[in-house]
PDB file of C-alpha atoms in Angstrom:
ATOM      1  CA  MET A   1     -27.812  88.556 -64.349  1.00 59.00           C
ATOM      2  CA  PRO A   2     -30.869  89.485 -61.917  1.00 71.00           C
ATOM      3  CA  ILE A   3     -34.295  88.053 -62.945  1.00 81.00           C
ATOM      4  CA  GLU A   4     -36.734  90.702 -62.730  1.00 75.00           C
ATOM      5  CA  GLY A   5     -39.903  90.077 -60.907  1.00 79.00           C
ATOM      6  CA  ALA A   6     -38.601  86.914 -59.549  1.00 92.00           C
ATOM      7  CA  THR A   7     -39.692  85.769 -56.173  1.00 95.00           C
ATOM      8  CA  ILE A   8     -39.212  83.207 -53.547  1.00 97.00           C
ATOM      9  CA  ASP A   9     -41.573  81.493 -51.083  1.00 98.00           C
ATOM     10  CA  VAL A  10     -41.053  80.961 -47.464  1.00 98.00           C
ATOM     11  CA  THR A  11     -43.614  78.249 -45.893  1.00 98.00           C
ATOM     12  CA  PHE A  12     -43.688  77.349 -42.595  1.00 98.00           C
ATOM     13  CA  TYR A  13     -44.506  73.435 -41.816  1.00 98.00           C
ATOM     14  CA  GLY A  14     -43.284  73.487 -37.785  1.00 98.00           C
ATOM     15  CA  VAL A  15     -43.062  76.305 -35.876  1.00 98.00           C
ATOM     16  CA  ARG A  16     -42.646  75.070 -31.956  1.00 97.00           C
ATOM     17  CA  GLY A  17     -39.617  74.825 -29.932  1.00 95.00           C
ATOM     18  CA  SER A  18     -38.662  72.166 -27.589  1.00 94.00           C
ATOM     19  CA  THR A  19     -41.475  69.613 -28.091  1.00 95.00           C
ATOM     20  CA  PRO A  20     -44.415  69.020 -30.072  1.00 96.00           C
ATOM     21  CA  CYS A  21     -47.737  69.834 -28.649  1.00 96.00           C
ATOM     22  CA  HIS A  22     -51.434  69.135 -29.637  1.00 95.00           C
ATOM     23  CA  GLY A  23     -54.827  70.601 -28.801  1.00 96.00           C
ATOM     24  CA  PRO A  24     -57.334  72.889 -29.501  1.00 97.00           C
ATOM     25  CA  GLU A  25     -55.665  75.714 -27.669  1.00 98.00           C
ATOM     26  CA  VAL A  26     -52.516  75.610 -30.292  1.00 97.00           C
ATOM     27  CA  ALA A  27     -54.714  74.520 -33.296  1.00 97.00           C
ATOM     28  CA  ARG A  28     -54.388  77.711 -35.081  1.00 98.00           C
ATOM     29  CA  TYR A  29     -50.625  78.325 -34.769  1.00 98.00           C
ATOM     30  CA  GLY A  30     -49.752  74.681 -34.676  1.00 98.00           C
ATOM     31  CA  GLY A  31     -47.830  72.394 -32.663  1.00 97.00           C
ATOM     32  CA  ASN A  32     -45.230  70.734 -34.639  1.00 98.00           C
ATOM     33  CA  THR A  33     -41.436  71.403 -34.092  1.00 98.00           C
ATOM     34  CA  SER A  34     -39.171  73.386 -36.619  1.00 98.00           C
ATOM     35  CA  CYS A  35     -39.463  72.743 -40.262  1.00 98.00           C
ATOM     36  CA  VAL A  36     -39.437  75.625 -42.928  1.00 98.00           C
ATOM     37  CA  ALA A  37     -39.093  75.227 -46.705  1.00 98.00           C
ATOM     38  CA  VAL A  38     -37.695  78.044 -48.961  1.00 98.00           C
ATOM     39  CA  ASP A  39     -38.671  77.727 -52.569  1.00 98.00           C
ATOM     40  CA  VAL A  40     -36.380  79.264 -55.086  1.00 97.00           C
ATOM     41  CA  PRO A  41     -37.428  79.115 -58.940  1.00 96.00           C
ATOM     42  CA  GLY A  42     -35.524  76.459 -60.671  1.00 94.00           C
ATOM     43  CA  HIS A  43     -34.326  74.710 -57.516  1.00 96.00           C
ATOM     44  CA  ASP A  44     -35.253  71.845 -55.459  1.00 96.00           C
ATOM     45  CA  PRO A  45     -36.682  72.634 -52.062  1.00 97.00           C
ATOM     46  CA  ILE A  46     -34.241  74.050 -49.349  1.00 98.00           C
ATOM     47  CA  MET A  47     -35.339  73.179 -46.073  1.00 98.00           C
ATOM     48  CA  PHE A  48     -34.375  74.436 -42.578  1.00 98.00           C
ATOM     49  CA  ASP A  49     -34.635  71.800 -39.743  1.00 98.00           C
ATOM     50  CA  LEU A  50     -36.055  68.524 -39.567  1.00 98.00           C
ATOM     51  CA  GLY A  51     -38.666  68.791 -36.779  1.00 98.00           C
ATOM     52  CA  THR A  52     -42.044  67.157 -36.561  1.00 98.00           C
ATOM     53  CA  GLY A  53     -43.419  69.598 -39.232  1.00 98.00           C
ATOM     54  CA  SER A  54     -41.054  67.908 -41.789  1.00 98.00           C
ATOM     55  CA  ARG A  55     -43.475  65.087 -42.283  1.00 97.00           C
ATOM     56  CA  TYR A  56     -46.125  67.330 -43.307  1.00 97.00           C
ATOM     57  CA  LEU A  57     -43.977  68.982 -45.858  1.00 97.00           C
ATOM     58  CA  GLY A  58     -43.003  65.545 -46.928  1.00 96.00           C
ATOM     59  CA  VAL A  59     -46.777  64.292 -47.588  1.00 96.00           C
ATOM     60  CA  GLU A  60     -47.441  67.475 -49.489  1.00 95.00           C
ATOM     61  CA  ARG A  61     -44.341  67.291 -51.628  1.00 91.00           C
ATOM     62  CA  SER A  62     -43.212  63.801 -51.880  1.00 84.00           C
ATOM     63  CA  THR A  63     -42.980  62.417 -55.390  1.00 87.00           C
ATOM     64  CA  GLU A  64     -40.755  60.329 -57.630  1.00 89.00           C
ATOM     65  CA  GLY A  65     -37.097  61.505 -57.745  1.00 94.00           C
ATOM     66  CA  PHE A  66     -37.569  63.674 -54.700  1.00 97.00           C
ATOM     67  CA  HIS A  67     -34.553  65.952 -53.731  1.00 97.00           C
ATOM     68  CA  ALA A  68     -33.983  68.637 -51.147  1.00 98.00           C
ATOM     69  CA  ASP A  69     -31.164  70.025 -49.117  1.00 98.00           C
ATOM     70  CA  CYS A  70     -31.966  70.519 -45.291  1.00 98.00           C
ATOM     71  CA  PHE A  71     -29.886  72.878 -43.218  1.00 98.00           C
ATOM     72  CA  VAL A  72     -30.268  71.843 -39.718  1.00 98.00           C
ATOM     73  CA  SER A  73     -29.365  74.239 -36.878  1.00 97.00           C
ATOM     74  CA  HIS A  74     -28.435  71.899 -34.558  1.00 95.00           C
ATOM     75  CA  LEU A  75     -28.686  68.246 -33.427  1.00 95.00           C
ATOM     76  CA  HIS A  76     -31.265  68.635 -30.463  1.00 95.00           C
ATOM     77  CA  TRP A  77     -34.420  66.027 -30.763  1.00 94.00           C
ATOM     78  CA  ASP A  78     -37.108  68.758 -31.784  1.00 95.00           C
ATOM     79  CA  HIS A  79     -35.053  69.612 -34.781  1.00 96.00           C
ATOM     80  CA  ILE A  80     -34.221  66.087 -36.117  1.00 96.00           C
ATOM     81  CA  GLN A  81     -36.891  63.958 -34.998  1.00 96.00           C
ATOM     82  CA  GLY A  82     -38.646  64.226 -38.116  1.00 96.00           C
ATOM     83  CA  LEU A  83     -36.236  62.501 -40.155  1.00 97.00           C
ATOM     84  CA  PRO A  84     -36.970  58.879 -39.741  1.00 95.00           C
ATOM     85  CA  PHE A  85     -40.513  59.776 -40.515  1.00 96.00           C
ATOM     86  CA  PHE A  86     -40.058  61.901 -43.570  1.00 97.00           C
ATOM     87  CA  PRO A  87     -42.008  60.345 -46.325  1.00 96.00           C
ATOM     88  CA  PRO A  88     -39.713  60.907 -49.409  1.00 97.00           C
ATOM     89  CA  LEU A  89     -37.309  58.876 -47.470  1.00 97.00           C
ATOM     90  CA  LEU A  90     -39.649  55.750 -47.681  1.00 94.00           C
ATOM     91  CA  ALA A  91     -39.175  55.376 -51.456  1.00 95.00           C
ATOM     92  CA  PRO A  92     -36.245  54.286 -53.273  1.00 96.00           C
ATOM     93  CA  GLY A  93     -34.614  56.873 -55.693  1.00 96.00           C
ATOM     94  CA  ASN A  94     -35.341  59.761 -53.277  1.00 97.00           C
ATOM     95  CA  ARG A  95     -32.509  62.070 -51.598  1.00 97.00           C
ATOM     96  CA  LEU A  96     -31.878  64.451 -48.765  1.00 98.00           C
ATOM     97  CA  ASP A  97     -28.671  66.229 -48.336  1.00 98.00           C
ATOM     98  CA  LEU A  98     -28.519  67.038 -44.598  1.00 98.00           C
ATOM     99  CA  TYR A  99     -26.231  69.728 -43.458  1.00 98.00           C
ATOM    100  CA  ALA A 100     -25.758  70.293 -39.685  1.00 98.00           C
ATOM    101  CA  PRO A 101     -22.955  71.764 -37.377  1.00 97.00           C
ATOM    102  CA  ARG A 102     -19.934  69.672 -37.262  1.00 95.00           C
ATOM    103  CA  PRO A 103     -20.113  67.949 -33.744  1.00 88.00           C
ATOM    104  CA  GLU A 104     -17.712  68.303 -30.782  1.00 83.00           C
ATOM    105  CA  ARG A 105     -17.751  64.701 -29.479  1.00 79.00           C
ATOM    106  CA  HIS A 106     -18.782  62.731 -32.370  1.00 75.00           C
ATOM    107  CA  GLU A 107     -16.579  62.265 -35.648  1.00 87.00           C
ATOM    108  CA  SER A 108     -19.244  63.369 -38.100  1.00 95.00           C
ATOM    109  CA  VAL A 109     -22.899  64.182 -38.208  1.00 96.00           C
ATOM    110  CA  ALA A 110     -23.763  61.225 -39.571  1.00 96.00           C
ATOM    111  CA  ASP A 111     -21.925  59.365 -36.676  1.00 95.00           C
ATOM    112  CA  VAL A 112     -24.447  61.224 -34.222  1.00 94.00           C
ATOM    113  CA  ILE A 113     -27.599  60.335 -36.299  1.00 95.00           C
ATOM    114  CA  ASP A 114     -26.435  56.638 -36.339  1.00 95.00           C
ATOM    115  CA  THR A 115     -25.778  56.480 -32.632  1.00 93.00           C
ATOM    116  CA  ILE A 116     -29.394  57.718 -31.887  1.00 91.00           C
ATOM    117  CA  LEU A 117     -31.329  56.240 -34.759  1.00 93.00           C
ATOM    118  CA  CYS A 118     -30.548  52.701 -34.185  1.00 94.00           C
ATOM    119  CA  PRO A 119     -31.973  49.632 -32.060  1.00 93.00           C
ATOM    120  CA  PRO A 120     -33.294  49.888 -29.212  1.00 93.00           C
ATOM    121  CA  LEU A 121     -33.754  53.414 -29.454  1.00 92.00           C
ATOM    122  CA  PHE A 122     -35.483  52.983 -33.090  1.00 93.00           C
ATOM    123  CA  PRO A 123     -36.167  49.897 -35.002  1.00 94.00           C
ATOM    124  CA  VAL A 124     -34.383  50.941 -37.824  1.00 93.00           C
ATOM    125  CA  GLY A 125     -31.233  52.995 -38.734  1.00 94.00           C
ATOM    126  CA  VAL A 126     -30.755  55.528 -41.437  1.00 95.00           C
ATOM    127  CA  ALA A 127     -29.100  52.948 -43.953  1.00 94.00           C
ATOM    128  CA  ASP A 128     -32.130  50.849 -43.810  1.00 95.00           C
ATOM    129  CA  LEU A 129     -34.251  53.612 -45.149  1.00 96.00           C
ATOM    130  CA  PRO A 130     -35.092  53.083 -48.988  1.00 96.00           C
ATOM    131  CA  GLY A 131     -34.337  56.901 -49.593  1.00 97.00           C
ATOM    132  CA  GLU A 132     -30.800  58.266 -49.424  1.00 97.00           C
ATOM    133  CA  VAL A 133     -29.508  60.675 -46.925  1.00 98.00           C
ATOM    134  CA  VAL A 134     -26.483  62.375 -47.444  1.00 98.00           C
ATOM    135  CA  PHE A 135     -24.738  64.001 -44.657  1.00 98.00           C
ATOM    136  CA  HIS A 136     -22.426  67.369 -44.727  1.00 98.00           C
ATOM    137  CA  ASP A 137     -20.573  69.015 -41.821  1.00 97.00           C
ATOM    138  CA  LEU A 138     -20.935  72.447 -41.592  1.00 98.00           C
ATOM    139  CA  GLY A 139     -19.060  75.338 -39.573  1.00 96.00           C
ATOM    140  CA  ASN A 140     -18.559  79.059 -40.525  1.00 97.00           C
ATOM    141  CA  ASP A 141     -18.990  77.878 -44.228  1.00 97.00           C
ATOM    142  CA  GLU A 142     -20.975  79.005 -47.549  1.00 98.00           C
ATOM    143  CA  VAL A 143     -22.575  76.417 -49.732  1.00 98.00           C
ATOM    144  CA  ARG A 144     -23.616  76.843 -53.366  1.00 98.00           C
ATOM    145  CA  ILE A 145     -26.704  74.935 -54.598  1.00 97.00           C
ATOM    146  CA  GLY A 146     -26.956  76.173 -58.104  1.00 95.00           C
ATOM    147  CA  ASP A 147     -27.032  79.913 -58.085  1.00 95.00           C
ATOM    148  CA  VAL A 148     -28.155  80.104 -54.282  1.00 98.00           C
ATOM    149  CA  THR A 149     -25.644  80.770 -51.623  1.00 98.00           C
ATOM    150  CA  VAL A 150     -26.361  79.382 -48.245  1.00 98.00           C
ATOM    151  CA  THR A 151     -24.011  80.821 -45.653  1.00 98.00           C
ATOM    152  CA  SER A 152     -23.674  79.531 -41.976  1.00 98.00           C
ATOM    153  CA  ARG A 153     -22.554  80.847 -38.856  1.00 98.00           C
ATOM    154  CA  TYR A 154     -22.021  79.501 -35.466  1.00 97.00           C
ATOM    155  CA  ILE A 155     -24.443  81.478 -33.154  1.00 97.00           C
ATOM    156  CA  PRO A 156     -24.961  81.226 -29.243  1.00 91.00           C
ATOM    157  CA  HIS A 157     -27.001  78.381 -28.007  1.00 95.00           C
ATOM    158  CA  ILE A 158     -26.244  75.206 -25.941  1.00 92.00           C
ATOM    159  CA  GLY A 159     -23.929  72.979 -27.861  1.00 90.00           C
ATOM    160  CA  ARG A 160     -22.725  73.863 -31.433  1.00 92.00           C
ATOM    161  CA  THR A 161     -25.776  75.697 -33.138  1.00 97.00           C
ATOM    162  CA  LEU A 162     -25.349  77.354 -36.830  1.00 98.00           C
ATOM    163  CA  GLY A 163     -27.686  79.949 -38.036  1.00 98.00           C
ATOM    164  CA  TYR A 164     -28.197  80.095 -41.977  1.00 98.00           C
ATOM    165  CA  ARG A 165     -28.686  82.752 -44.581  1.00 98.00           C
ATOM    166  CA  VAL A 166     -29.973  82.151 -48.117  1.00 98.00           C
ATOM    167  CA  ASP A 167     -29.260  84.624 -50.831  1.00 98.00           C
ATOM    168  CA  TRP A 168     -30.576  84.427 -54.323  1.00 97.00           C
ATOM    169  CA  ASN A 169     -31.193  87.043 -56.998  1.00 96.00           C
ATOM    170  CA  GLY A 170     -30.834  89.865 -54.322  1.00 96.00           C
ATOM    171  CA  ILE A 171     -33.599  88.378 -52.079  1.00 97.00           C
ATOM    172  CA  SER A 172     -32.432  87.121 -48.736  1.00 98.00           C
ATOM    173  CA  VAL A 173     -33.754  84.926 -45.711  1.00 98.00           C
ATOM    174  CA  ALA A 174     -31.941  84.343 -42.299  1.00 98.00           C
ATOM    175  CA  TYR A 175     -32.731  81.459 -40.026  1.00 98.00           C
ATOM    176  CA  LEU A 176     -31.914  81.569 -36.422  1.00 98.00           C
ATOM    177  CA  SER A 177     -34.293  79.098 -35.014  1.00 96.00           C
ATOM    178  CA  ASP A 178     -32.341  78.512 -31.429  1.00 94.00           C
ATOM    179  CA  HIS A 179     -30.527  81.798 -30.301  1.00 96.00           C
ATOM    180  CA  GLN A 180     -29.232  82.702 -27.027  1.00 94.00           C
ATOM    181  CA  GLN A 181     -29.900  86.083 -25.501  1.00 96.00           C
ATOM    182  CA  PRO A 182     -26.785  87.595 -23.703  1.00 94.00           C
ATOM    183  CA  GLY A 183     -28.764  88.122 -20.493  1.00 96.00           C
ATOM    184  CA  VAL A 184     -31.600  89.770 -18.913  1.00 96.00           C
ATOM    185  CA  ASP A 185     -32.336  93.100 -20.729  1.00 95.00           C
ATOM    186  CA  VAL A 186     -29.116  92.599 -22.525  1.00 94.00           C
ATOM    187  CA  TYR A 187     -29.200  93.542 -26.267  1.00 96.00           C
ATOM    188  CA  ASP A 188     -26.144  92.858 -28.247  1.00 95.00           C
ATOM    189  CA  MET A 189     -25.396  90.508 -31.193  1.00 95.00           C
ATOM    190  CA  CYS A 190     -22.075  88.443 -31.945  1.00 94.00           C
ATOM    191  CA  PRO A 191     -20.295  89.267 -35.189  1.00 95.00           C
ATOM    192  CA  GLY A 192     -21.974  85.712 -36.794  1.00 95.00           C
ATOM    193  CA  VAL A 193     -25.371  86.835 -36.090  1.00 97.00           C
ATOM    194  CA  GLU A 194     -24.669  90.176 -37.720  1.00 96.00           C
ATOM    195  CA  ALA A 195     -23.360  88.594 -40.740  1.00 96.00           C
ATOM    196  CA  LEU A 196     -26.230  86.473 -41.088  1.00 98.00           C
ATOM    197  CA  CYS A 197     -28.993  89.147 -40.298  1.00 98.00           C
ATOM    198  CA  ARG A 198     -27.859  92.226 -42.143  1.00 98.00           C
ATOM    199  CA  ASP A 199     -30.328  93.798 -44.330  1.00 97.00           C
ATOM    200  CA  VAL A 200     -32.109  90.299 -45.138  1.00 98.00           C
ATOM    201  CA  ASP A 201     -35.739  90.628 -46.461  1.00 97.00           C
ATOM    202  CA  LEU A 202     -36.890  88.108 -44.086  1.00 98.00           C
ATOM    203  CA  LEU A 203     -35.476  87.228 -40.403  1.00 98.00           C
ATOM    204  CA  ILE A 204     -37.026  83.892 -38.991  1.00 98.00           C
ATOM    205  CA  HIS A 205     -35.923  84.329 -35.291  1.00 98.00           C
ATOM    206  CA  ASP A 206     -36.243  82.401 -31.828  1.00 97.00           C
ATOM    207  CA  ALA A 207     -38.941  84.024 -30.054  1.00 97.00           C
ATOM    208  CA  GLN A 208     -39.485  81.549 -27.282  1.00 97.00           C
ATOM    209  CA  TYR A 209     -39.907  83.496 -24.099  1.00 97.00           C
ATOM    210  CA  THR A 210     -41.354  86.466 -22.562  1.00 96.00           C
ATOM    211  CA  ARG A 211     -39.252  88.826 -20.321  1.00 96.00           C
ATOM    212  CA  ASP A 212     -40.624  87.189 -17.086  1.00 97.00           C
ATOM    213  CA  GLU A 213     -40.117  83.916 -18.577  1.00 97.00           C
ATOM    214  CA  PHE A 214     -36.547  84.349 -19.614  1.00 95.00           C
ATOM    215  CA  ILE A 215     -35.689  85.668 -16.003  1.00 97.00           C
ATOM    216  CA  GLN A 216     -36.501  82.186 -14.817  1.00 95.00           C
ATOM    217  CA  ARG A 217     -34.813  80.456 -17.943  1.00 95.00           C
ATOM    218  CA  SER A 218     -32.052  82.738 -18.865  1.00 94.00           C
ATOM    219  CA  THR A 219     -29.423  80.153 -19.683  1.00 94.00           C
ATOM    220  CA  TRP A 220     -31.497  77.854 -21.641  1.00 94.00           C
ATOM    221  CA  GLY A 221     -30.265  78.717 -24.787  1.00 92.00           C
ATOM    222  CA  HIS A 222     -33.188  81.226 -26.050  1.00 95.00           C
ATOM    223  CA  CYS A 223     -34.109  84.514 -26.292  1.00 97.00           C
ATOM    224  CA  THR A 224     -37.450  86.939 -25.674  1.00 97.00           C
ATOM    225  CA  ILE A 225     -39.640  88.130 -28.311  1.00 96.00           C
ATOM    226  CA  ASP A 226     -38.390  91.688 -27.466  1.00 95.00           C
ATOM    227  CA  TYR A 227     -34.916  90.474 -28.166  1.00 96.00           C
ATOM    228  CA  ALA A 228     -35.765  89.064 -31.609  1.00 96.00           C
ATOM    229  CA  ILE A 229     -37.540  92.072 -32.758  1.00 95.00           C
ATOM    230  CA  TRP A 230     -34.623  94.043 -31.722  1.00 95.00           C
ATOM    231  CA  THR A 231     -32.203  91.997 -33.596  1.00 96.00           C
ATOM    232  CA  GLY A 232     -34.070  92.498 -36.756  1.00 96.00           C
ATOM    233  CA  LYS A 233     -34.380  96.146 -36.289  1.00 95.00           C
ATOM    234  CA  ALA A 234     -30.542  96.644 -35.375  1.00 95.00           C
ATOM    235  CA  ALA A 235     -29.634  94.301 -38.319  1.00 96.00           C
ATOM    236  CA  GLY A 236     -31.930  96.314 -40.685  1.00 96.00           C
ATOM    237  CA  ALA A 237     -34.140  93.285 -41.471  1.00 96.00           C
ATOM    238  CA  LYS A 238     -36.999  94.273 -43.459  1.00 96.00           C
ATOM    239  CA  GLN A 239     -39.292  91.560 -41.908  1.00 96.00           C
ATOM    240  CA  VAL A 240     -39.035  89.367 -38.694  1.00 97.00           C
ATOM    241  CA  ALA A 241     -41.137  86.120 -38.479  1.00 97.00           C
ATOM    242  CA  LEU A 242     -41.294  85.133 -34.595  1.00 97.00           C
ATOM    243  CA  PHE A 243     -40.644  81.545 -34.309  1.00 97.00           C
ATOM    244  CA  HIS A 244     -39.790  78.660 -32.263  1.00 98.00           C
ATOM    245  CA  HIS A 245     -42.614  79.303 -30.056  1.00 98.00           C
ATOM    246  CA  ASP A 246     -42.748  77.813 -26.418  1.00 97.00           C
ATOM    247  CA  PRO A 247     -45.207  74.780 -26.155  1.00 96.00           C
ATOM    248  CA  MET A 248     -46.996  76.971 -23.476  1.00 97.00           C
ATOM    249  CA  HIS A 249     -47.650  79.852 -25.572  1.00 97.00           C
ATOM    250  CA  ASP A 250     -51.418  79.044 -26.799  1.00 98.00           C
ATOM    251  CA  ASP A 251     -53.035  80.509 -30.028  1.00 98.00           C
ATOM    252  CA  ARG A 252     -54.587  83.316 -27.645  1.00 97.00           C
ATOM    253  CA  MET A 253     -51.146  84.632 -26.336  1.00 97.00           C
ATOM    254  CA  LEU A 254     -49.846  84.409 -29.781  1.00 97.00           C
ATOM    255  CA  ASP A 255     -52.706  86.556 -30.791  1.00 97.00           C
ATOM    256  CA  GLN A 256     -51.802  88.906 -28.390  1.00 95.00           C
ATOM    257  CA  VAL A 257     -48.321  89.298 -29.511  1.00 95.00           C
ATOM    258  CA  ALA A 258     -49.326  89.470 -33.004  1.00 94.00           C
ATOM    259  CA  SER A 259     -51.698  92.484 -32.128  1.00 92.00           C
ATOM    260  CA  VAL A 260     -49.053  94.391 -30.366  1.00 90.00           C
ATOM    261  CA  CYS A 261     -46.425  93.743 -32.823  1.00 88.00           C
ATOM    262  CA  GLY A 262     -48.849  94.805 -35.671  1.00 76.00           C
ATOM    263  CA  ARG A 263     -49.613  98.064 -33.829  1.00 72.00           C
ATOM    264  CA  HIS A 264     -46.088  99.083 -32.603  1.00 66.00           C
ATOM    265  CA  CYS A 265     -43.118  97.310 -34.252  1.00 69.00           C
ATOM    266  CA  THR A 266     -40.702  98.055 -36.755  1.00 67.00           C
ATOM    267  CA  PRO A 267     -39.673  96.422 -38.978  1.00 73.00           C
ATOM    268  CA  ASN A 268     -42.950  94.414 -39.939  1.00 91.00           C
ATOM    269  CA  VAL A 269     -43.100  91.626 -37.421  1.00 95.00           C
ATOM    270  CA  VAL A 270     -45.466  88.576 -38.093  1.00 96.00           C
ATOM    271  CA  VAL A 271     -46.130  85.370 -35.872  1.00 97.00           C
ATOM    272  CA  ALA A 272     -45.056  82.292 -37.532  1.00 98.00           C
ATOM    273  CA  ARG A 273     -47.961  79.693 -37.877  1.00 98.00           C
ATOM    274  CA  GLU A 274     -48.118  76.459 -39.739  1.00 98.00           C
ATOM    275  CA  GLY A 275     -49.233  77.062 -43.374  1.00 98.00           C
ATOM    276  CA  LEU A 276     -48.198  80.430 -43.614  1.00 98.00           C
ATOM    277  CA  THR A 277     -46.384  81.357 -46.766  1.00 98.00           C
ATOM    278  CA  ILE A 278     -44.446  84.542 -47.151  1.00 97.00           C
ATOM    279  CA  GLN A 279     -43.448  85.701 -50.823  1.00 97.00           C
ATOM    280  CA  LEU A 280     -40.438  87.681 -50.998  1.00 97.00           C
ATOM    281  CA  GLY A 281     -39.185  89.814 -53.829  1.00 94.00           C
ATOM    282  CA  ALA A 282     -42.654  90.799 -55.148  1.00 70.00           C
TER     283      ALA A 282
END
């Protein structure tokens, strides 16, 4: 039975794409790469991605007996580089269940991680961490975590990439961190994207480029701010959080985006920043 008045919180710990960045020009929106937490009452944290923002999530939440389920969109560096620095994994008895797209050129997600977290690329491997990481390979699947449903669907990017949707108690969040726009001024979405985004309460979506930038980088696996907003509107999303900001988009530029969106956009659009918590279902 639905729980009347129940809410979930969505908190942003890393909102950048491609590479972390630092300096006074990005201080307000933040410079860490992708990591978002979804807090559902009665459940361990559900995470999206393990970019450098995950270190701050771990510092804030690390406790004895920590457990979280993390859904990684794909295995590019900016989405997994926080894994060996995730504080809960530095203590025995803690556990992270890590879900990611089934790889094309390796036997499993665990196999991919083992090839990059090892000497001489990194001083230790995953097996050497005191905490436990349990790997799960995903495709077009559904995962049940208690009474939460997490749906995964392949979406266009460079290499196998998943978008996700979390449903609980009639509340829904979709996460499409890296999403290839079909072309310059081309507005269309594939069935997997449609399935994830339809009527969600919050869509967290790649918004890496302006139109002019996209013209020069139209095959780089991302999309424009306008396309992110269009996707939300076309799918009936109630709110869109612009995400995966380009490292060159400083606070002043993102303020301008927020100002324009606040005046002209439907549905409601926010520009994601580190520390922002959006409460859904209230």
